[in-house]
CSV table of C-alpha atoms in Angstrom, one decimal:
chain,number,residue,atom,x,y,z
R,39,GLN,CA,-22.2,-92.2,49.0
R,40,VAL,CA,-23.0,-90.8,45.5
R,41,GLN,CA,-21.4,-92.2,42.4
R,42,LEU,CA,-21.5,-89.8,39.2
R,43,VAL,CA,-21.2,-91.0,35.7
R,44,GLU,CA,-20.8,-88.4,32.8
R,45,SER,CA,-22.0,-89.0,29.2
R,46,GLY,CA,-22.5,-87.0,26.0
R,47,GLY,CA,-18.9,-85.8,25.2
R,48,GLY,CA,-17.6,-86.2,21.4
R,49,LEU,CA,-16.1,-84.2,18.7
R,50,VAL,CA,-17.8,-81.1,17.2
R,51,GLN,CA,-16.9,-78.2,14.8
R,52,ALA,CA,-16.3,-74.7,16.3
R,53,GLY,CA,-19.5,-72.9,16.8
R,54,GLY,CA,-21.5,-76.2,17.3
R,55,SER,CA,-23.5,-77.4,20.3
R,56,LEU,CA,-23.1,-80.6,22.8
R,57,ARG,CA,-25.3,-81.6,25.9
R,58,LEU,CA,-23.3,-83.4,28.7
R,59,SER,CA,-25.3,-85.3,31.3
R,60,CYS,CA,-24.0,-86.5,34.8
R,61,ALA,CA,-26.2,-89.5,36.3
R,62,ALA,CA,-26.0,-89.9,40.0
R,63,SER,CA,-26.6,-93.2,41.6
R,64,GLY,CA,-26.1,-94.6,45.3
R,65,GLY,CA,-28.8,-92.2,46.7
R,66,THR,CA,-30.6,-89.3,45.5
R,67,SER,CA,-28.7,-86.2,44.1
R,68,SER,CA,-31.1,-83.5,45.6
R,69,PRO,CA,-29.1,-83.1,48.9
R,70,TYR,CA,-26.1,-81.9,46.7
R,71,ILE,CA,-24.8,-79.0,45.0
R,72,MET,CA,-23.4,-80.1,41.8
R,73,ALA,CA,-20.9,-78.7,39.4
R,74,TRP,CA,-19.0,-79.2,36.0
R,75,PHE,CA,-15.2,-78.8,35.9
R,76,ARG,CA,-12.9,-79.3,32.9
R,77,GLN,CA,-9.3,-80.2,32.5
R,78,ALA,CA,-7.2,-79.6,29.2
R,79,PRO,CA,-4.1,-81.3,28.8
R,80,GLY,CA,-1.4,-79.9,30.9
R,81,LYS,CA,-3.6,-77.7,32.5
R,82,GLU,CA,-5.3,-77.7,36.0
R,83,ARG,CA,-8.7,-78.6,36.4
R,84,GLU,CA,-11.1,-75.5,36.2
R,85,PHE,CA,-14.4,-74.5,37.4
R,86,VAL,CA,-17.0,-74.3,34.7
R,87,ALA,CA,-20.5,-74.1,36.3
R,88,THR,CA,-22.5,-75.0,39.5
R,89,ILE,CA,-26.0,-75.6,40.3
R,90,SER,CA,-28.1,-75.6,43.8
R,91,ARG,CA,-30.0,-78.3,45.3
R,92,SER,CA,-33.1,-77.1,43.8
R,93,GLY,CA,-31.7,-75.9,40.5
R,94,VAL,CA,-32.8,-72.3,40.8
R,95,ASN,CA,-29.4,-70.9,41.5
R,96,THR,CA,-26.7,-71.3,39.1
R,97,GLY,CA,-23.1,-69.9,38.8
R,98,TYR,CA,-20.7,-69.7,35.7
R,99,SER,CA,-17.2,-69.1,34.9
R,100,ASP,CA,-16.4,-66.0,32.8
R,101,SER,CA,-15.1,-67.9,30.1
R,102,VAL,CA,-18.4,-70.1,29.5
R,103,LYS,CA,-21.0,-67.4,30.8
R,104,GLY,CA,-23.7,-66.8,28.0
R,105,ARG,CA,-22.8,-69.9,26.1
R,106,PHE,CA,-23.2,-72.8,28.7
R,107,THR,CA,-26.5,-73.7,30.7
R,108,ILE,CA,-26.3,-75.8,33.5
R,109,SER,CA,-29.5,-77.7,34.7
R,110,ARG,CA,-30.6,-80.7,36.8
R,111,ASP,CA,-33.7,-83.0,37.1
R,112,ASN,CA,-33.8,-84.4,40.6
R,113,ALA,CA,-36.5,-86.8,39.7
R,114,LYS,CA,-34.1,-88.4,37.3
R,115,ASN,CA,-30.9,-87.7,39.7
R,116,THR,CA,-29.1,-86.2,36.5
R,117,MET,CA,-27.6,-83.0,35.9
R,118,TYR,CA,-26.9,-81.4,32.4
R,119,LEU,CA,-24.5,-79.0,30.7
R,120,GLU,CA,-25.8,-77.7,27.6
R,121,MET,CA,-22.9,-76.0,25.8
R,122,ASN,CA,-23.3,-73.9,22.5
R,123,SER,CA,-21.1,-71.7,20.4
R,124,LEU,CA,-18.4,-74.1,21.2
R,125,LYS,CA,-14.6,-73.0,20.6
R,126,PRO,CA,-11.4,-75.0,20.3
R,127,GLU,CA,-10.3,-73.7,23.8
R,128,ASP,CA,-13.4,-75.4,25.3
R,129,THR,CA,-11.7,-78.9,24.5
R,130,ALA,CA,-10.9,-80.6,27.6
R,131,VAL,CA,-12.1,-83.6,29.7
R,132,TYR,CA,-15.3,-82.5,31.6
R,133,VAL,CA,-16.0,-83.9,35.0
R,134,CYS,CA,-19.1,-83.5,37.3
R,135,ALA,CA,-18.7,-83.0,41.0
R,136,ALA,CA,-21.0,-83.0,44.0
R,137,LYS,CA,-20.9,-81.5,47.5
R,138,TYR,CA,-23.5,-82.2,50.3
R,139,SER,CA,-24.6,-78.8,51.4
R,140,VAL,CA,-27.6,-77.3,53.2
R,141,GLY,CA,-27.2,-73.9,51.7
R,142,TRP,CA,-26.2,-72.0,48.6
R,143,ILE,CA,-22.8,-70.7,47.8
R,144,VAL,CA,-20.9,-70.7,44.5
R,145,TYR,CA,-18.2,-73.2,45.2
R,146,THR,CA,-15.4,-73.0,42.5
R,147,SER,CA,-12.7,-74.8,44.0
R,148,THR,CA,-12.0,-78.5,43.5
R,149,ARG,CA,-11.2,-78.7,47.2
R,150,ASP,CA,-14.8,-77.9,47.9
R,151,TYR,CA,-16.3,-81.0,46.2
R,152,SER,CA,-16.2,-84.4,47.7
R,153,TYR,CA,-17.4,-86.6,44.9
R,154,TRP,CA,-16.3,-86.7,41.4
R,155,GLY,CA,-17.0,-88.5,38.2
R,156,GLN,CA,-14.5,-90.1,35.7
R,157,GLY,CA,-15.1,-87.3,33.0
R,158,THR,CA,-16.0,-87.2,29.3
R,159,GLN,CA,-14.0,-85.8,26.4
R,160,VAL,CA,-15.1,-82.8,24.6
R,161,THR,CA,-13.2,-81.7,21.5
R,162,VAL,CA,-13.8,-78.8,19.4
R,163,SER,CA,-12.0,-78.7,16.1
R,164,SER,CA,-11.5,-75.4,14.4
């Protein structure tokens, strides 16, 4: 069973950048499709981005496409989210998730993922 721990959140001005990390332990992360979700106060958790086991394939929500980049380093059992051109509406707790899979599909529902981190707060000031 894999455990996930996020880091890298913080306070940034609009237009700035942040890089989030998600470290996996308890086994190798390579058999898992991984993803980032976020949850703003009073809102449901929403899909942000996902990446295939190899890192070749990715998928993004329309709201972050072109601004965020997801990547992974399986040798380090770590996934990343590079966030650029941040907006106040990007403010949320960002949570990483993992799903064991032998293929590649863009899974966007929280119900698709079995393993979750605790989250890291990202606050974008205007």
